[in-house]
């Protein structure tokens, strides 16, 4: 008699040698990802830098008939299979390798490819950028009075790097100042200045 090969769907993969805190949560992620592999016809890898909860909730609401997984890329990679021998379906191990070390996740869906690609191409969410975010625009401040700031903020603005002084109770820039440059990562001080200016950038 010839033994039937094991179904890739039922292979058990141990996440860790000992059952430590968080083990059940990891198992849950693995199970949910595997269920999606069976349920949906397509899967897409996406990247998202500094993704926050608000836009992620918004996207998930728009795609309620699909399933987004964000973060926990190591557990997701384990779920779909990191090698050709352990992958649930042919080709998934290649996806698993692209996930590790990347900020993003997977989208499982039955929607047409054209609709998915159009959504990611056109989607834009503007919010206050955090430290490490790559600036999407250059923001310059001209020399002169800075409107909208209480005079008590002047020492704090100087601490953040702005060349300021108080002139008759008005915060004044002593020279033109570049807050950030498009394509460069923001420092903590730059991110704070943009927040004080209420400048939001596309995520």
PDB file of C-alpha atoms in Angstrom:
ATOM      1  CA  UNK A   1       0.000   0.000   0.000  1.00  0.00           C
ATOM      2  CA  UNK A   2       1.043   3.611  -0.650  1.00  0.00           C
ATOM      3  CA  UNK A   3       0.678   6.091   2.203  1.00  0.00           C
ATOM      4  CA  UNK A   4      -1.252   9.236   1.327  1.00  0.00           C
ATOM      5  CA  UNK A   5       0.793  12.411   1.808  1.00  0.00           C
ATOM      6  CA  UNK A   6      -0.201  14.668   4.656  1.00  0.00           C
ATOM      7  CA  UNK A   7      -2.424  17.575   3.766  1.00  0.00           C
ATOM      8  CA  UNK A   8      -0.563  20.846   4.102  1.00  0.00           C
ATOM      9  CA  UNK A   9      -3.610  22.241   5.869  1.00  0.00           C
ATOM     10  CA  UNK A  10      -3.241  20.030   8.934  1.00  0.00           C
ATOM     11  CA  UNK A  11       0.459  20.378   9.595  1.00  0.00           C
ATOM     12  CA  UNK A  12       1.115  21.490  13.169  1.00  0.00           C
ATOM     13  CA  UNK A  13       3.887  24.000  13.735  1.00  0.00           C
ATOM     14  CA  UNK A  14       5.197  24.656  17.248  1.00  0.00           C
ATOM     15  CA  UNK A  15       5.600  28.347  17.919  1.00  0.00           C
ATOM     16  CA  UNK A  16       7.934  27.961  20.876  1.00  0.00           C
ATOM     17  CA  UNK A  17       9.451  25.186  22.959  1.00  0.00           C
ATOM     18  CA  UNK A  18       7.762  26.279  26.168  1.00  0.00           C
ATOM     19  CA  UNK A  19       4.232  27.543  26.662  1.00  0.00           C
ATOM     20  CA  UNK A  20       4.980  31.072  27.756  1.00  0.00           C
ATOM     21  CA  UNK A  21       2.859  34.170  28.289  1.00  0.00           C
ATOM     22  CA  UNK A  22       1.278  35.241  24.993  1.00  0.00           C
ATOM     23  CA  UNK A  23       1.347  31.729  23.533  1.00  0.00           C
ATOM     24  CA  UNK A  24      -2.452  31.519  23.234  1.00  0.00           C
ATOM     25  CA  UNK A  25      -2.525  34.838  21.415  1.00  0.00           C
ATOM     26  CA  UNK A  26       0.060  33.594  18.915  1.00  0.00           C
ATOM     27  CA  UNK A  27      -1.907  30.406  18.356  1.00  0.00           C
ATOM     28  CA  UNK A  28      -5.052  32.447  17.720  1.00  0.00           C
ATOM     29  CA  UNK A  29      -3.328  34.552  15.055  1.00  0.00           C
ATOM     30  CA  UNK A  30      -2.001  31.424  13.359  1.00  0.00           C
ATOM     31  CA  UNK A  31      -5.437  29.789  13.344  1.00  0.00           C
ATOM     32  CA  UNK A  32      -7.160  32.907  11.986  1.00  0.00           C
ATOM     33  CA  UNK A  33      -4.616  33.335   9.191  1.00  0.00           C
ATOM     34  CA  UNK A  34      -4.981  29.698   8.174  1.00  0.00           C
ATOM     35  CA  UNK A  35      -8.760  30.013   8.104  1.00  0.00           C
ATOM     36  CA  UNK A  36      -8.387  32.982   5.758  1.00  0.00           C
ATOM     37  CA  UNK A  37      -6.137  30.986   3.422  1.00  0.00           C
ATOM     38  CA  UNK A  38      -9.010  28.530   3.029  1.00  0.00           C
ATOM     39  CA  UNK A  39     -11.747  31.150   2.805  1.00  0.00           C
ATOM     40  CA  UNK A  40     -10.366  33.782   0.418  1.00  0.00           C
ATOM     41  CA  UNK A  41      -9.215  33.516  -3.166  1.00  0.00           C
ATOM     42  CA  UNK A  42      -6.428  36.120  -3.048  1.00  0.00           C
ATOM     43  CA  UNK A  43      -3.827  37.439  -0.631  1.00  0.00           C
ATOM     44  CA  UNK A  44      -1.783  40.644  -0.896  1.00  0.00           C
ATOM     45  CA  UNK A  45       1.277  41.832   1.010  1.00  0.00           C
ATOM     46  CA  UNK A  46       1.193  45.507   1.966  1.00  0.00           C
ATOM     47  CA  UNK A  47       3.517  47.852   3.804  1.00  0.00           C
ATOM     48  CA  UNK A  48       2.459  50.608   6.170  1.00  0.00           C
ATOM     49  CA  UNK A  49       4.885  52.904   7.926  1.00  0.00           C
ATOM     50  CA  UNK A  50       3.841  54.147  11.362  1.00  0.00           C
ATOM     51  CA  UNK A  51       0.280  52.881  10.895  1.00  0.00           C
ATOM     52  CA  UNK A  52      -2.057  54.038  13.667  1.00  0.00           C
ATOM     53  CA  UNK A  53      -5.300  52.546  14.909  1.00  0.00           C
ATOM     54  CA  UNK A  54      -7.653  55.177  13.438  1.00  0.00           C
ATOM     55  CA  UNK A  55      -6.771  54.689   9.743  1.00  0.00           C
ATOM     56  CA  UNK A  56      -6.531  50.917  10.193  1.00  0.00           C
ATOM     57  CA  UNK A  57     -10.061  50.825  11.628  1.00  0.00           C
ATOM     58  CA  UNK A  58     -11.264  53.001   8.760  1.00  0.00           C
ATOM     59  CA  UNK A  59      -9.757  50.668   6.159  1.00  0.00           C
ATOM     60  CA  UNK A  60     -11.138  47.573   7.851  1.00  0.00           C
ATOM     61  CA  UNK A  61     -14.619  49.127   7.848  1.00  0.00           C
ATOM     62  CA  UNK A  62     -14.371  49.796   4.099  1.00  0.00           C
ATOM     63  CA  UNK A  63     -13.209  46.216   3.529  1.00  0.00           C
ATOM     64  CA  UNK A  64     -15.532  44.431   5.928  1.00  0.00           C
ATOM     65  CA  UNK A  65     -15.913  41.515   3.504  1.00  0.00           C
ATOM     66  CA  UNK A  66     -12.141  40.952   3.551  1.00  0.00           C
ATOM     67  CA  UNK A  67      -9.550  40.487   6.302  1.00  0.00           C
ATOM     68  CA  UNK A  68      -6.559  42.657   7.156  1.00  0.00           C
ATOM     69  CA  UNK A  69      -3.717  41.409   9.329  1.00  0.00           C
ATOM     70  CA  UNK A  70      -1.295  44.101  10.494  1.00  0.00           C
ATOM     71  CA  UNK A  71       1.919  43.492  12.411  1.00  0.00           C
ATOM     72  CA  UNK A  72       2.907  40.214  14.058  1.00  0.00           C
ATOM     73  CA  UNK A  73       4.567  39.282  10.786  1.00  0.00           C
ATOM     74  CA  UNK A  74       6.540  36.407  12.326  1.00  0.00           C
ATOM     75  CA  UNK A  75       3.341  34.682  13.469  1.00  0.00           C
ATOM     76  CA  UNK A  76       1.703  35.325  10.092  1.00  0.00           C
ATOM     77  CA  UNK A  77       4.737  33.844   8.322  1.00  0.00           C
ATOM     78  CA  UNK A  78       4.543  30.747  10.532  1.00  0.00           C
ATOM     79  CA  UNK A  79       0.835  30.399   9.767  1.00  0.00           C
ATOM     80  CA  UNK A  80       1.146  30.375   5.983  1.00  0.00           C
ATOM     81  CA  UNK A  81       4.417  28.420   6.004  1.00  0.00           C
ATOM     82  CA  UNK A  82       7.958  29.703   5.761  1.00  0.00           C
ATOM     83  CA  UNK A  83       9.266  26.862   3.585  1.00  0.00           C
ATOM     84  CA  UNK A  84       7.910  24.986   0.544  1.00  0.00           C
ATOM     85  CA  UNK A  85       7.464  21.955   2.805  1.00  0.00           C
ATOM     86  CA  UNK A  86       5.325  23.785   5.373  1.00  0.00           C
ATOM     87  CA  UNK A  87       3.403  26.244   3.170  1.00  0.00           C
ATOM     88  CA  UNK A  88      -0.383  25.835   3.147  1.00  0.00           C
ATOM     89  CA  UNK A  89      -0.610  26.516  -0.572  1.00  0.00           C
ATOM     90  CA  UNK A  90       1.994  26.643  -3.279  1.00  0.00           C
ATOM     91  CA  UNK A  91       3.819  29.964  -3.330  1.00  0.00           C
ATOM     92  CA  UNK A  92       2.880  31.124   0.188  1.00  0.00           C
ATOM     93  CA  UNK A  93       6.403  30.554   1.529  1.00  0.00           C
ATOM     94  CA  UNK A  94       7.634  33.268  -0.835  1.00  0.00           C
ATOM     95  CA  UNK A  95       5.092  35.647   0.705  1.00  0.00           C
ATOM     96  CA  UNK A  96       6.201  34.602   4.195  1.00  0.00           C
ATOM     97  CA  UNK A  97       9.806  35.509   3.411  1.00  0.00           C
ATOM     98  CA  UNK A  98       8.814  39.015   2.274  1.00  0.00           C
ATOM     99  CA  UNK A  99       6.931  39.622   5.533  1.00  0.00           C
ATOM    100  CA  UNK A 100       9.769  39.146   8.013  1.00  0.00           C
ATOM    101  CA  UNK A 101      11.344  42.426   9.059  1.00  0.00           C
ATOM    102  CA  UNK A 102       8.695  44.484   7.284  1.00  0.00           C
ATOM    103  CA  UNK A 103       6.150  46.850   8.805  1.00  0.00           C
ATOM    104  CA  UNK A 104       2.845  45.832   7.267  1.00  0.00           C
ATOM    105  CA  UNK A 105       0.827  42.669   6.860  1.00  0.00           C
ATOM    106  CA  UNK A 106      -1.552  40.706   4.668  1.00  0.00           C
ATOM    107  CA  UNK A 107      -4.892  41.415   3.043  1.00  0.00           C
ATOM    108  CA  UNK A 108      -7.111  38.407   2.297  1.00  0.00           C
ATOM    109  CA  UNK A 109      -9.967  39.158  -0.086  1.00  0.00           C
ATOM    110  CA  UNK A 110     -12.241  37.866  -2.826  1.00  0.00           C
ATOM    111  CA  UNK A 111     -12.442  41.253  -4.538  1.00  0.00           C
ATOM    112  CA  UNK A 112     -11.022  41.699  -8.057  1.00  0.00           C
ATOM    113  CA  UNK A 113      -7.325  42.524  -8.344  1.00  0.00           C
ATOM    114  CA  UNK A 114      -8.069  45.788 -10.172  1.00  0.00           C
ATOM    115  CA  UNK A 115     -10.177  47.037  -7.255  1.00  0.00           C
ATOM    116  CA  UNK A 116      -7.516  46.133  -4.705  1.00  0.00           C
ATOM    117  CA  UNK A 117      -4.706  47.824  -6.636  1.00  0.00           C
ATOM    118  CA  UNK A 118      -6.792  50.939  -7.251  1.00  0.00           C
ATOM    119  CA  UNK A 119      -7.607  51.238  -3.543  1.00  0.00           C
ATOM    120  CA  UNK A 120      -3.980  51.059  -2.396  1.00  0.00           C
ATOM    121  CA  UNK A 121      -2.880  53.374  -5.189  1.00  0.00           C
ATOM    122  CA  UNK A 122      -5.430  56.056  -4.302  1.00  0.00           C
ATOM    123  CA  UNK A 123      -5.739  55.679  -0.516  1.00  0.00           C
ATOM    124  CA  UNK A 124      -4.363  58.562   1.491  1.00  0.00           C
ATOM    125  CA  UNK A 125      -4.698  59.398   5.156  1.00  0.00           C
ATOM    126  CA  UNK A 126      -3.284  62.605   6.601  1.00  0.00           C
ATOM    127  CA  UNK A 127      -2.248  62.774  10.241  1.00  0.00           C
ATOM    128  CA  UNK A 128       0.378  64.256  12.520  1.00  0.00           C
ATOM    129  CA  UNK A 129       3.663  62.605  11.630  1.00  0.00           C
ATOM    130  CA  UNK A 130       5.752  60.928  14.289  1.00  0.00           C
ATOM    131  CA  UNK A 131       9.508  60.693  14.733  1.00  0.00           C
ATOM    132  CA  UNK A 132      11.034  58.446  12.073  1.00  0.00           C
ATOM    133  CA  UNK A 133       8.312  59.187   9.517  1.00  0.00           C
ATOM    134  CA  UNK A 134       9.620  60.131   6.066  1.00  0.00           C
ATOM    135  CA  UNK A 135       8.414  63.663   5.337  1.00  0.00           C
ATOM    136  CA  UNK A 136       6.143  63.858   2.302  1.00  0.00           C
ATOM    137  CA  UNK A 137       6.645  67.588   1.850  1.00  0.00           C
ATOM    138  CA  UNK A 138       9.085  70.365   2.631  1.00  0.00           C
ATOM    139  CA  UNK A 139       7.796  72.850   5.184  1.00  0.00           C
ATOM    140  CA  UNK A 140       9.425  76.296   5.485  1.00  0.00           C
ATOM    141  CA  UNK A 141       8.655  79.118   7.899  1.00  0.00           C
ATOM    142  CA  UNK A 142       9.475  82.702   6.850  1.00  0.00           C
ATOM    143  CA  UNK A 143      11.222  85.100   9.183  1.00  0.00           C
ATOM    144  CA  UNK A 144       8.902  87.282  11.217  1.00  0.00           C
ATOM    145  CA  UNK A 145       6.009  86.905  13.670  1.00  0.00           C
ATOM    146  CA  UNK A 146       4.655  83.400  14.328  1.00  0.00           C
ATOM    147  CA  UNK A 147       0.898  83.662  14.613  1.00  0.00           C
ATOM    148  CA  UNK A 148      -1.202  81.331  16.686  1.00  0.00           C
ATOM    149  CA  UNK A 149       1.306  80.730  19.480  1.00  0.00           C
ATOM    150  CA  UNK A 150       1.065  81.946  23.048  1.00  0.00           C
ATOM    151  CA  UNK A 151       4.113  83.952  24.105  1.00  0.00           C
ATOM    152  CA  UNK A 152       4.784  81.411  26.879  1.00  0.00           C
ATOM    153  CA  UNK A 153       5.750  78.834  24.213  1.00  0.00           C
ATOM    154  CA  UNK A 154       8.767  80.813  23.021  1.00  0.00           C
ATOM    155  CA  UNK A 155      11.354  79.053  25.251  1.00  0.00           C
ATOM    156  CA  UNK A 156       9.969  75.686  24.213  1.00  0.00           C
ATOM    157  CA  UNK A 157      10.188  76.558  20.512  1.00  0.00           C
ATOM    158  CA  UNK A 158      13.807  77.610  20.989  1.00  0.00           C
ATOM    159  CA  UNK A 159      14.462  74.276  22.712  1.00  0.00           C
ATOM    160  CA  UNK A 160      13.016  72.530  19.635  1.00  0.00           C
ATOM    161  CA  UNK A 161      15.554  74.347  17.459  1.00  0.00           C
ATOM    162  CA  UNK A 162      13.626  77.348  16.122  1.00  0.00           C
ATOM    163  CA  UNK A 163      15.561  80.675  16.101  1.00  0.00           C
ATOM    164  CA  UNK A 164      12.965  82.714  18.002  1.00  0.00           C
ATOM    165  CA  UNK A 165      12.678  85.663  20.356  1.00  0.00           C
ATOM    166  CA  UNK A 166       9.857  87.608  21.982  1.00  0.00           C
ATOM    167  CA  UNK A 167       9.177  90.951  20.327  1.00  0.00           C
ATOM    168  CA  UNK A 168       6.582  92.988  22.210  1.00  0.00           C
ATOM    169  CA  UNK A 169       5.006  89.770  23.464  1.00  0.00           C
ATOM    170  CA  UNK A 170       4.908  88.146  20.005  1.00  0.00           C
ATOM    171  CA  UNK A 171       7.003  85.094  19.127  1.00  0.00           C
ATOM    172  CA  UNK A 172       9.193  86.097  16.190  1.00  0.00           C
ATOM    173  CA  UNK A 173      11.438  84.018  13.928  1.00  0.00           C
ATOM    174  CA  UNK A 174      14.854  85.634  13.517  1.00  0.00           C
ATOM    175  CA  UNK A 175      15.329  84.071  10.085  1.00  0.00           C
ATOM    176  CA  UNK A 176      13.787  81.734   7.563  1.00  0.00           C
ATOM    177  CA  UNK A 177      13.551  78.219   8.996  1.00  0.00           C
ATOM    178  CA  UNK A 178      13.093  74.825   7.346  1.00  0.00           C
ATOM    179  CA  UNK A 179      11.087  72.579   9.615  1.00  0.00           C
ATOM    180  CA  UNK A 180      11.504  69.467   7.450  1.00  0.00           C
ATOM    181  CA  UNK A 181      12.544  68.387   3.976  1.00  0.00           C
ATOM    182  CA  UNK A 182      10.616  65.980   1.755  1.00  0.00           C
ATOM    183  CA  UNK A 183      12.195  62.523   1.650  1.00  0.00           C
ATOM    184  CA  UNK A 184      14.031  62.862   4.959  1.00  0.00           C
ATOM    185  CA  UNK A 185      13.099  61.132   8.209  1.00  0.00           C
ATOM    186  CA  UNK A 186      11.716  63.354  10.937  1.00  0.00           C
ATOM    187  CA  UNK A 187      13.544  63.834  14.202  1.00  0.00           C
ATOM    188  CA  UNK A 188      11.522  63.962  17.440  1.00  0.00           C
ATOM    189  CA  UNK A 189      11.904  67.756  17.516  1.00  0.00           C
ATOM    190  CA  UNK A 190      10.741  68.172  13.913  1.00  0.00           C
ATOM    191  CA  UNK A 191       7.706  65.959  14.541  1.00  0.00           C
ATOM    192  CA  UNK A 192       6.782  68.057  17.563  1.00  0.00           C
ATOM    193  CA  UNK A 193       7.124  71.336  15.657  1.00  0.00           C
ATOM    194  CA  UNK A 194       4.852  70.022  12.890  1.00  0.00           C
ATOM    195  CA  UNK A 195       2.318  68.984  15.510  1.00  0.00           C
ATOM    196  CA  UNK A 196       2.393  72.454  17.077  1.00  0.00           C
ATOM    197  CA  UNK A 197       1.858  73.931  13.607  1.00  0.00           C
ATOM    198  CA  UNK A 198      -1.022  71.451  13.084  1.00  0.00           C
ATOM    199  CA  UNK A 199       0.624  70.188   9.908  1.00  0.00           C
ATOM    200  CA  UNK A 200      -0.580  66.739   8.833  1.00  0.00           C
ATOM    201  CA  UNK A 201       1.115  64.586   6.232  1.00  0.00           C
ATOM    202  CA  UNK A 202      -0.157  61.797   4.031  1.00  0.00           C
ATOM    203  CA  UNK A 203       0.492  58.379   5.512  1.00  0.00           C
TER     204      UNK A 203
END
